[in-house]
Amino acid sequence: MPQASVVPPTLPFSIRGFRAWLFCFARAGGRPSLALPVWEHLPRGGRKAGGRGRPETPPPSRSCSRPGAGPRDVADGLRGAPKPPLAMGPGPRLWLLFQLHLLAQASPRSFVVDRERRVFLLDGVPFRYVSGSLHYSRVPSQLWSDRLHKMRMSGLNAVQVYVPWNYHEPQPGVYNFQGNRDLVAFLKAASSEDLLVILRPGPYICAEWEMGGLPSWLLQKPDIVLRTSDPDFLAAVDSWFHVLLPMVQPWLYHNGGNIISLQVENEYGSYFACDYTYMRHLAGLFRALLGDEIFLFTTDGPEGLKCGTLQGLYCTVDFGPADNMTKIFAMQRKYEPNGPLVNSEFYTGWLDYWGGSHSTEDVKSVTRALQDILELGANVNMYMFHGGTNFGYWNGADWKKVYLPVTTSYDYDAPISEAGDPTPKLFAIQNVISKDGDLLNFLHVLCPDKPIHTHLPLTFEAVKQDYGFLLYRTWLPQNLTKPTQLWVQNSSIHDRAYVMLDGVFLGTMERGKEEALFLTGQAGSTLDVLLENMGRISFGFNHSDFKGLLQPLVLGQVVLTDWQLFPLNIDALMDSENRVFETQKCNVKFPSGPAFYSATFRLPGPAWDTFLYLPGWTKGQVWINGFNLGRYWTKRGPQQSLYVPAPLLLPTGAPNSIKLLELEHAPTRTQIQFLDRPLLNFTIH
């Protein structure tokens, strides 16, 4: 078996959930491993974007390089390839993927609204985006990948971006999509970081950009009325969109790209005209050029919803930390009574004017409001996440009874500074986003049917849950001012229980062990007990090995009743293309409790058989490219590593996904290692 050793990192390595760098393999002696340590800080500058000029259109949906590509795509292109030997070895290897698991028929790609459940659906699965704004026109193209990489590493799953019309059409009929103006190259860079895109093509964009993105040559017709159904304005808009929209059409999500939605106009309700004919014209133009499948939306402040919205366009709102979130979302509900809540511009800072003070937004107020938005289950875009610079003459100006030109710097007091440096605000936001991976936040996805209501708890078998996990939920019947024991008679926990009170992990209860667990809390507090089936008896006295709570839990001397049962179908959602479990779990505070962790990694060379080692993790389940690798129990041992057959891994350059359900405690430094030999006899417990 060839030896390998780790040499110093050479390239930043995009990995979800585990801050990491890519280590290259070199042949040498010693103990080989591929270690993925925590990313301690986000470096400035660095990676150069792809080549200048307009790149080719995105690959078709079966290509492994498209956003969210999974093993199915690779397998589709490799049918009929000869079998490789299943062994580690040097040199290139052909790929044999597990046919039954990886060659299933891929489902159509889609991004739609589920109005019954009030959520977005991405490929039919409930989805919530946590996005950030970045303007490619304010960042040199060589730094696009660097800024996008830092956004992805911060926990975002989407980027929102304006398209400034005047940046691309400096004179009528003269178009520029080269170099720093290469929109398709920007979309490709976002795709490389596995970021979805929320595109805002205007035609008016505001953005504190010169004339709000409208070309100044429009004013060569002095009587033109901008942003209305004025024939001269509509003719110019139509000409522009007939160039722009066909360019982005291949990048729409349902076409294999990463654009999930497009905004029509921008905060139109704040404009004096209130021209519904104009808005209907724009909506019709978008659909005529992009098709009816595209998801179109509007964005307005609370006072602009009346004139800014239009039937058939999804209504979203914008507001900052100091605004009344409850009131503004209630206003959105008047226009969208059955759909997801969306804040399309959550302000992390503010712009500066010449002669004024530098604007800042308190970190605590930003994170507190962001936490409130996420706890509501709302979708959010942070404006700005990285501001950039108004190079040249591109700054805009405001009119607020006086003329206020915007400064050259568009730092915006954003989480990533103008120069690309991480700020304390970035890490604070990152910590807020990290809380979103808890298992309890995904019950609507893991158990899409309504929970089962029962007076006393039922077993796995009674609710037709064969394997895995079943969540039991009830509520405290009374105030517990003193620690009160939670217990069960006759060792009736089969096999292991993870106990949470109001979402806080308290500890475990286990079959055959008398472990004391004491609770305090208020009447009505939610008690969640996640039961794990550790495997039914295959040899011994009793083969009728029922799973779950075989008898009711007792709190002090009170038998707990009135339960809700959630049979969890986790494996169905572990496809490598599924983004529902995306999260960033960093700087984990103990105790952490059941939570999902997700990451992607690319192999630096051919795939070999390897062994996954999870140092510092406690107990849970692992999926690689959608395949359930099995349980790990690092703390108890003796097994410390999990065997990963080479056919499970995708070839060099293709993104591999790894998803973990950690049931107890994640390490503060989330890392994984791939070894060339197993660790089967090392007990930490």
XYZ file of C-alpha atoms in Angstrom:
685
model
C 0.000 0.000 0.000
C 1.618 3.302 -1.063
C 2.580 5.757 1.622
C 1.626 9.411 1.699
C 2.332 12.336 3.930
C 0.770 15.722 4.414
C 2.641 18.771 3.160
C 1.739 22.395 4.027
C -1.519 23.806 2.658
C -1.380 25.318 -0.789
C -4.919 26.410 -1.611
C -7.942 27.548 0.426
C -10.335 24.612 0.616
C -14.074 25.209 0.571
C -15.698 22.954 3.122
C -19.112 23.472 4.685
C -19.295 23.291 8.416
C -15.653 22.412 8.996
C -13.259 25.339 8.494
C -10.536 23.716 6.474
C -7.618 23.936 4.096
C -6.683 21.570 1.309
C -3.607 19.476 2.001
C -1.743 17.913 -0.916
C -0.429 14.373 -0.813
C 3.237 13.594 -1.347
C 4.840 10.176 -1.398
C 7.004 9.681 1.649
C 7.342 7.574 4.729
C 5.663 8.135 8.058
C 2.073 8.133 9.209
C -0.129 9.222 6.291
C -3.369 11.085 6.736
C -5.437 13.806 5.159
C -6.248 16.177 8.003
C -8.837 18.914 7.628
C -8.304 21.264 10.577
C -10.404 24.213 11.659
C -10.094 27.393 9.660
C -8.855 29.744 12.347
C -9.407 32.975 10.434
C -10.379 34.195 7.008
C -7.346 35.466 5.082
C -7.509 38.555 2.929
C -7.023 38.598 -0.812
C -5.733 35.533 -2.479
C -7.499 33.451 -5.002
C -7.725 34.644 -8.530
C -10.977 34.306 -10.390
C -11.270 32.392 -13.613
C -9.924 33.688 -16.895
C -11.094 36.939 -18.364
C -13.704 37.103 -21.027
C -17.031 35.440 -21.238
C -16.823 31.758 -20.320
C -18.906 29.069 -21.811
C -22.479 28.599 -20.652
C -22.949 26.351 -17.626
C -22.789 22.622 -18.157
C -26.018 20.684 -18.521
C -27.707 19.351 -15.431
C -25.903 16.021 -15.543
C -22.467 17.539 -15.294
C -20.674 17.038 -12.000
C -19.439 20.620 -12.064
C -22.835 22.272 -11.830
C -24.012 23.669 -8.465
C -24.961 20.880 -6.101
C -23.716 18.170 -8.419
C -23.797 14.731 -6.911
C -22.728 11.168 -7.599
C -25.670 10.557 -9.874
C -24.253 13.037 -12.346
C -20.843 11.415 -12.376
C -22.345 7.967 -12.679
C -24.460 9.025 -15.648
C -21.301 9.939 -17.523
C -19.463 6.751 -16.599
C -21.903 3.992 -17.418
C -20.150 1.149 -19.123
C -16.736 1.950 -17.659
C -14.712 -1.125 -16.729
C -14.561 -2.115 -13.093
C -11.559 -0.866 -11.155
C -9.967 -2.928 -8.423
C -11.318 -1.982 -4.996
C -7.994 -1.169 -3.410
C -5.675 1.697 -2.659
C -3.048 2.228 -5.255
C -1.152 4.849 -7.202
C -2.117 6.251 -10.560
C -5.517 7.013 -12.125
C -8.481 4.716 -11.533
C -11.726 4.276 -13.399
C -14.801 4.694 -11.251
C -17.409 2.150 -10.282
C -20.216 3.681 -8.241
C -22.759 1.664 -6.356
C -25.413 1.307 -9.038
C -28.481 0.876 -6.879
C -27.601 3.845 -4.704
C -26.109 6.322 -7.127
C -27.820 5.708 -10.448
C -31.340 6.483 -9.306
C -33.316 8.712 -11.618
C -32.523 12.340 -10.798
C -35.528 14.496 -9.947
C -36.170 17.761 -11.848
C -34.511 20.856 -10.437
C -36.934 23.488 -9.177
C -37.316 26.434 -6.815
C -40.941 27.121 -5.935
C -43.225 28.207 -3.095
C -45.142 25.678 -1.011
C -48.037 27.866 0.110
C -49.570 25.226 2.321
C -46.432 24.923 4.471
C -45.317 28.525 3.868
C -41.829 27.560 2.762
C -39.675 27.521 -0.354
C -39.062 24.138 -1.956
C -35.709 23.433 -3.578
C -36.038 20.298 -5.681
C -39.204 19.478 -3.776
C -37.589 19.774 -0.327
C -38.304 22.612 2.164
C -35.506 25.157 1.913
C -34.563 28.443 3.544
C -31.848 30.720 2.196
C -29.476 32.781 4.300
C -27.897 35.107 1.798
C -25.588 38.087 1.567
C -25.226 40.931 -0.927
C -22.052 41.431 -2.945
C -21.766 43.646 -6.030
C -19.343 42.360 -8.638
C -19.114 45.905 -10.044
C -17.500 47.043 -6.780
C -14.905 44.258 -6.546
C -12.067 43.507 -9.012
C -12.765 40.274 -10.853
C -9.512 38.763 -9.543
C -11.011 38.947 -6.022
C -14.507 37.635 -6.737
C -13.656 34.077 -5.753
C -11.945 35.235 -2.568
C -14.966 37.235 -1.407
C -17.446 34.535 -2.421
C -15.364 31.895 -0.670
C -15.452 33.885 2.566
C -19.198 34.299 2.275
C -19.677 30.571 1.795
C -17.373 29.807 4.697
C -19.392 32.182 6.861
C -22.461 29.972 6.555
C -24.319 31.564 3.639
C -25.921 29.424 0.960
C -26.749 32.213 -1.489
C -25.436 35.524 -2.795
C -27.634 38.407 -3.896
C -26.296 40.615 -6.677
C -27.381 43.640 -8.729
C -26.763 44.002 -12.474
C -26.037 47.699 -13.227
C -27.366 48.458 -16.698
C -25.055 51.461 -17.213
C -22.017 49.320 -16.329
C -22.690 47.076 -19.330
C -24.247 49.401 -21.931
C -22.181 52.622 -21.829
C -23.683 53.769 -25.147
C -26.885 52.671 -26.860
C -26.301 49.270 -28.430
C -22.694 49.040 -27.186
C -22.268 46.239 -24.627
C -19.368 45.310 -22.379
C -19.234 41.967 -20.550
C -15.459 41.633 -20.358
C -13.049 41.623 -17.413
C -14.608 43.197 -14.320
C -17.931 43.342 -16.186
C -18.045 39.612 -16.970
C -21.344 38.691 -15.350
C -21.210 35.071 -16.497
C -17.732 34.688 -14.980
C -19.163 35.972 -11.692
C -21.999 33.428 -11.827
C -19.429 30.752 -12.525
C -17.331 31.870 -9.537
C -20.422 31.694 -7.303
C -21.165 28.233 -8.667
C -17.629 27.119 -7.829
C -18.306 28.099 -4.212
C -21.652 26.250 -4.296
C -23.585 29.485 -3.760
C -27.061 29.962 -5.139
C -27.726 33.344 -6.752
C -30.546 35.835 -6.234
C -30.257 38.130 -9.258
C -31.528 41.727 -9.278
C -31.319 42.974 -12.888
C -33.475 46.075 -12.446
C -33.620 47.875 -14.787
C -33.368 50.307 -11.871
C -31.284 48.987 -8.969
C -30.606 51.965 -6.619
C -27.602 50.409 -4.784
C -26.163 53.912 -4.221
C -24.773 53.442 -7.751
C -24.549 56.137 -10.438
C -28.155 56.966 -11.481
C -29.352 53.781 -9.809
C -27.878 51.733 -12.644
C -29.779 53.530 -15.403
C -27.596 54.776 -18.289
C -27.140 58.532 -18.380
C -27.614 58.492 -22.152
C -31.321 57.992 -21.502
C -31.392 61.683 -20.554
C -30.410 62.668 -24.074
C -34.174 62.627 -24.550
C -35.035 65.419 -22.104
C -38.745 64.572 -21.924
C -38.245 60.907 -21.020
C -39.989 59.726 -17.836
C -37.780 57.085 -16.241
C -39.182 53.941 -14.620
C -42.568 54.285 -16.265
C -44.377 53.043 -19.360
C -42.958 55.978 -21.307
C -42.417 54.481 -24.804
C -38.860 55.754 -25.072
C -37.922 54.237 -21.718
C -39.618 50.914 -22.452
C -37.893 50.683 -25.836
C -34.480 51.096 -24.188
C -35.342 48.599 -21.447
C -36.602 46.044 -23.967
C -33.427 46.350 -26.011
C -31.237 45.887 -22.913
C -33.157 42.936 -21.515
C -33.109 41.174 -24.900
C -29.336 41.120 -24.474
C -29.058 40.473 -20.733
C -31.761 37.909 -20.027
C -30.830 35.381 -22.756
C -27.292 35.544 -21.346
C -28.417 34.480 -17.859
C -31.123 32.061 -19.054
C -28.784 29.012 -19.081
C -27.834 29.857 -15.487
C -31.364 29.560 -14.120
C -31.609 26.847 -11.486
C -34.083 24.681 -13.386
C -31.715 24.802 -16.364
C -28.790 23.478 -14.330
C -27.447 26.834 -13.130
C -27.462 28.532 -9.757
C -29.915 31.457 -10.170
C -32.958 30.592 -8.064
C -34.855 33.888 -8.398
C -34.901 37.279 -10.116
C -36.158 40.561 -8.751
C -38.359 42.769 -10.945
C -37.419 46.456 -10.606
C -36.298 47.597 -7.134
C -38.320 49.189 -4.321
C -40.681 50.560 -6.933
C -43.228 51.491 -4.298
C -40.903 54.262 -3.143
C -41.020 55.908 -6.590
C -43.558 58.633 -7.359
C -44.957 57.084 -10.541
C -46.805 53.990 -9.271
C -47.186 52.815 -12.876
C -48.710 49.328 -12.855
C -48.584 49.198 -16.654
C -44.803 49.517 -16.433
C -44.543 46.756 -13.827
C -46.803 44.454 -15.844
C -44.661 45.105 -18.901
C -41.506 44.142 -17.022
C -43.063 40.977 -15.600
C -44.242 39.942 -19.057
C -40.822 40.643 -20.533
C -39.081 38.486 -17.909
C -41.413 35.574 -18.529
C -41.311 35.926 -22.301
C -37.501 35.756 -22.327
C -36.939 33.349 -19.408
C -40.062 31.169 -19.354
C -42.839 30.642 -16.859
C -40.779 28.464 -14.516
C -38.663 31.347 -13.267
C -39.378 32.645 -9.754
C -39.898 36.433 -9.842
C -40.201 38.684 -6.809
C -40.357 42.304 -5.699
C -38.717 44.076 -2.764
C -40.102 47.100 -0.932
C -39.948 48.865 2.375
C -43.097 48.789 4.502
C -44.430 52.047 3.028
C -43.919 50.951 -0.566
C -45.851 47.699 -0.749
C -48.976 49.185 -2.322
C -47.293 50.388 -5.523
C -44.302 48.036 -5.482
C -46.161 44.736 -5.622
C -47.910 43.049 -8.517
C -50.000 39.910 -8.727
C -47.839 37.026 -9.925
C -44.659 38.475 -8.420
C -43.752 37.265 -4.936
C -43.772 40.149 -2.458
C -40.781 40.529 -0.107
C -39.821 43.287 2.314
C -36.692 44.987 3.611
C -35.830 46.403 7.022
C -32.948 46.818 9.447
C -32.178 45.912 13.065
C -33.929 48.964 14.525
C -37.214 48.385 12.686
C -40.278 46.580 14.007
C -39.848 43.116 12.515
C -43.233 41.836 13.673
C -45.087 44.790 12.157
C -43.261 44.664 8.824
C -43.616 40.908 8.375
C -47.317 41.311 9.200
C -47.527 43.802 6.334
C -45.892 41.272 4.024
C -48.486 38.726 5.146
C -51.250 40.982 3.799
C -49.801 40.513 0.316
C -48.462 36.976 0.767
C -50.754 35.272 3.309
C -49.547 31.784 2.363
C -45.847 31.785 1.650
C -42.450 32.114 3.299
C -41.401 35.297 5.070
C -38.537 37.066 3.269
C -36.384 40.043 4.214
C -34.527 40.807 0.992
C -32.427 43.575 2.547
C -31.528 43.159 6.193
C -29.163 46.059 6.788
C -25.878 45.133 8.453
C -24.638 48.718 8.203
C -25.214 51.838 6.139
C -23.657 54.023 3.465
C -21.570 57.179 3.911
C -21.947 60.652 2.396
C -19.215 63.189 1.808
C -19.154 65.575 4.774
C -20.975 63.200 7.118
C -19.824 60.673 9.699
C -18.897 57.093 8.964
C -22.014 54.965 9.471
C -21.857 51.946 11.750
C -24.367 49.429 13.024
C -23.933 47.882 16.450
C -22.911 44.216 16.293
C -25.286 43.179 19.058
C -28.292 44.834 17.440
C -27.513 43.163 14.099
C -27.079 39.687 15.565
C -30.088 40.016 17.873
C -32.371 40.977 14.985
C -30.873 38.302 12.719
C -31.509 35.690 15.390
C -35.145 36.822 15.638
C -35.565 36.542 11.859
C -34.103 33.044 11.752
C -36.170 31.879 14.709
C -39.284 32.856 12.747
C -38.146 30.547 9.968
C -37.825 33.510 7.602
C -35.476 33.773 4.644
C -32.998 36.613 4.828
C -30.456 38.437 2.718
C -27.908 40.605 4.517
C -27.294 43.900 2.739
C -24.359 44.286 2.538
C -22.211 41.279 3.379
C -19.280 42.794 1.516
C -19.587 46.360 0.274
C -16.520 47.016 -1.850
C -15.559 50.263 -3.543
C -17.151 52.835 -5.872
C -14.216 52.898 -8.272
C -13.978 55.601 -10.931
C -17.168 57.671 -11.260
C -19.624 54.995 -10.226
C -20.832 56.390 -6.894
C -24.443 57.484 -6.675
C -26.075 60.210 -4.631
C -29.198 60.651 -2.513
C -31.623 63.542 -2.452
C -33.007 64.097 1.052
C -34.003 67.759 0.757
C -30.318 68.313 0.036
C -27.931 66.698 -2.433
C -25.836 63.938 -0.758
C -23.147 62.317 -2.933
C -21.930 58.908 -1.765
C -18.275 58.369 -0.817
C -15.820 56.310 -2.852
C -15.682 53.667 -0.127
C -18.726 51.418 0.041
C -17.471 49.616 3.130
C -21.009 49.817 4.572
C -19.728 48.581 7.954
C -20.367 45.167 6.417
C -19.268 41.825 7.968
C -16.462 41.589 5.385
C -14.622 44.892 5.142
C -13.963 46.880 1.986
C -10.509 45.268 1.799
C -11.899 41.757 2.268
C -10.980 41.341 5.924
C -13.229 39.528 8.407
C -14.645 41.763 11.131
C -16.020 41.033 14.609
C -19.464 41.436 13.040
C -18.692 38.553 10.675
C -17.847 36.155 13.477
C -20.878 37.248 15.512
C -23.172 36.634 12.523
C -21.455 33.321 11.920
C -22.262 32.241 15.463
C -25.943 33.135 14.971
C -26.160 31.153 11.746
C -24.415 28.199 13.386
C -27.334 27.627 15.756
C -29.545 26.780 12.808
C -28.255 23.216 12.385
C -30.028 21.754 15.422
C -32.110 18.701 14.607
C -35.232 20.243 16.155
C -35.163 22.967 13.494
C -35.681 20.345 10.769
C -38.678 18.414 12.075
C -40.909 19.765 9.288
C -38.472 18.241 6.785
C -37.595 15.036 8.609
C -41.242 14.287 9.349
C -43.225 15.962 6.536
C -46.467 14.352 7.686
C -48.157 15.627 10.809
C -46.882 14.166 14.109
C -48.698 11.290 15.713
C -50.706 12.280 18.790
C -50.992 9.699 21.562
C -51.815 9.692 25.264
C -48.916 7.370 26.111
C -45.762 6.840 24.040
C -45.735 4.166 21.329
C -42.881 1.974 20.125
C -41.038 2.240 16.822
C -42.912 -0.799 15.580
C -46.312 0.670 16.463
C -45.678 3.710 14.246
C -43.947 1.653 11.488
C -40.509 3.157 12.099
C -38.144 0.291 11.346
C -34.748 1.871 11.961
C -33.036 5.084 12.937
C -34.685 7.671 15.142
C -38.038 8.606 16.628
C -38.637 11.901 18.446
C -41.036 11.961 21.397
C -42.402 15.368 22.478
C -44.469 16.440 25.451
C -44.669 19.415 27.834
C -43.873 19.858 31.504
C -47.106 19.518 33.486
C -45.992 21.838 36.309
C -43.296 24.250 37.464
C -40.111 22.517 38.599
C -38.263 24.868 40.924
C -36.113 22.076 42.331
C -34.208 19.454 40.294
C -36.645 16.615 39.588
C -35.571 13.211 38.312
C -36.653 11.995 34.896
C -36.760 8.192 34.888
C -38.426 5.107 33.470
C -39.229 1.715 34.951
C -37.780 -1.648 33.953
C -35.031 -0.336 31.691
C -37.702 0.585 29.141
C -35.560 2.879 26.988
C -34.641 0.966 23.838
C -31.939 1.877 23.178
C -30.594 5.383 23.784
C -32.398 8.647 24.531
C -31.192 12.230 24.005
C -33.137 14.602 26.227
C -33.764 18.287 25.445
C -35.806 20.886 27.322
C -36.856 23.937 25.314
C -34.183 22.987 22.803
C -31.361 22.766 25.352
C -29.587 19.410 25.454
C -29.606 18.002 28.994
C -28.059 14.560 28.605
C -28.711 10.943 27.713
C -30.571 7.940 29.081
C -29.525 4.462 28.004
C -30.851 0.933 28.013
C -29.541 -1.086 30.945
C -27.974 1.915 32.698
C -29.305 3.727 35.735
C -28.248 7.269 34.859
C -29.852 10.080 36.834
C -31.181 13.017 34.826
C -32.708 15.942 36.714
C -34.886 18.712 35.276
C -35.932 22.204 36.303
C -38.262 24.378 34.278
C -41.589 26.100 33.867
C -44.941 24.458 33.232
C -45.482 24.204 29.493
C -41.787 23.925 28.623
C -41.197 21.573 25.675
C -39.595 18.235 26.533
C -38.076 16.447 23.526
C -36.681 12.919 23.786
C -34.893 11.601 20.708
C -34.811 7.793 20.732
C -32.162 5.906 18.785
C -32.527 2.307 17.667
C -29.026 0.872 18.185
C -29.837 -2.477 16.510
C -32.252 -5.277 17.343
C -31.076 -8.423 19.120
C -29.873 -11.052 16.675
C -28.762 -13.659 19.227
C -29.876 -14.281 22.781
C -32.915 -14.819 24.957
C -35.491 -12.460 23.458
C -35.720 -11.816 19.725
C -38.862 -9.645 20.106
C -36.708 -6.583 20.623
C -39.111 -3.631 20.448
C -37.619 -0.153 20.145
C -38.480 3.235 21.617
C -40.149 4.083 24.910
C -41.636 0.797 26.058
C -43.113 2.422 29.155
C -43.975 6.058 29.926
C -41.362 8.421 31.271
C -41.867 9.543 34.839
C -40.984 13.006 36.141
C -40.612 12.751 39.895
C -43.779 10.808 40.638
C -45.820 12.120 37.689
C -46.328 9.913 34.628
C -45.885 12.050 31.505
C -48.758 11.874 29.023
C -50.053 13.624 25.888
C -47.213 12.942 23.478
C -46.434 13.911 19.911
C -44.339 11.385 17.964
C -42.169 12.335 14.982
C -40.847 9.339 12.971
C -37.710 10.775 11.348
C -36.812 9.808 7.786
C -33.266 11.186 7.715
C -31.794 8.975 5.002
C -34.309 10.173 2.423
C -32.880 13.682 2.695
C -29.192 12.810 2.678
C -28.717 12.880 -1.086
C -25.550 14.809 -1.826
C -27.554 17.294 -3.936
C -29.899 18.117 -1.070
C -29.085 21.471 0.544
C -31.595 21.321 3.366
C -29.014 20.487 6.047
C -26.557 23.210 5.084
C -25.280 24.941 8.181
C -22.168 26.337 9.708
C -21.540 24.946 13.180
C -18.541 26.855 14.470
C -17.307 27.799 17.924
C -19.684 25.208 19.316
C -20.804 25.800 22.879
C -21.300 22.741 25.058
C -23.593 20.981 25.431
C -24.513 21.003 21.751
C -27.066 18.191 21.417
C -28.372 16.558 18.225
C -27.375 18.694 15.244
C -26.489 18.346 11.577
C -23.136 19.297 10.103
C -22.409 19.504 6.405
C -19.238 19.949 4.374
C -17.844 19.469 0.907
C -14.331 18.413 -0.049
C -12.439 17.652 -3.244
C -9.837 14.955 -3.607
C -6.312 16.139 -4.431
C -5.762 12.977 -6.469
C -7.331 9.632 -7.369
C -9.702 8.044 -4.857
C -8.344 5.180 -2.774
C -9.912 3.122 -0.047
C -9.598 5.154 3.121
C -10.746 5.385 6.740
C -12.689 8.329 8.149
C -11.534 9.481 11.584
C -13.580 12.001 13.581
C -11.352 13.264 16.401
C -13.278 15.013 19.144
C -16.717 14.045 17.885
C -18.818 11.989 20.289
C -21.515 9.826 18.700
C -23.613 9.929 15.590
C -24.164 8.928 11.995
C -22.212 9.771 8.808
C -23.277 10.059 5.163
C -20.788 10.464 2.297
C -22.265 11.475 -1.047
C -25.653 10.380 0.258
C -24.484 6.913 1.328
C -25.090 6.001 4.975
C -21.616 5.020 6.128
C -22.795 3.925 9.583
C -22.511 4.920 13.218
C -19.511 6.411 14.935
C -19.018 6.427 18.701
C -15.603 7.928 19.118
C -15.966 8.527 22.829
C -16.882 4.962 23.744
C -14.812 2.992 21.229
C -13.083 0.732 20.552
C -13.693 1.557 16.878
C -12.437 5.026 16.027
C -12.495 5.059 12.223
C -15.053 4.190 9.548
C -14.141 2.367 6.350
C -14.779 4.436 3.192
C -14.609 2.322 -0.008
C -13.037 4.139 -2.937
C -16.167 3.832 -5.136
C -18.051 6.115 -2.732
C -15.735 9.021 -3.519
C -15.979 11.166 -6.615
C -13.036 11.765 -8.930
C -10.457 14.512 -8.689
C -12.057 17.939 -8.878
C -15.638 16.815 -8.228
C -17.191 17.958 -4.929
C -17.777 15.206 -2.367
C -20.313 15.821 0.358
C -20.140 14.644 3.959
C -23.002 15.065 6.396
C -22.945 14.245 10.093
C -25.684 13.888 12.648
C -23.815 14.477 15.896
C -26.061 13.388 18.746
C -24.215 14.741 21.769
C -21.154 16.993 21.651
C -19.312 18.325 18.626
C -15.707 19.434 19.108
C -14.929 23.128 19.319
C -12.481 22.533 16.455
C -14.590 20.720 13.883
C -12.247 18.593 11.811
C -12.133 15.269 10.025
C -9.253 13.104 8.907
C -8.868 10.431 6.254
C -6.331 7.735 7.186
C -4.682 4.952 5.201
C -5.328 2.363 7.911
C -8.077 1.762 10.467
C -8.218 2.619 14.144
C -10.201 -0.281 15.610
C -8.917 -0.685 19.130
C -8.612 2.631 20.885
C -11.023 3.412 23.712
C -11.333 6.942 25.065
C -14.284 6.333 27.383
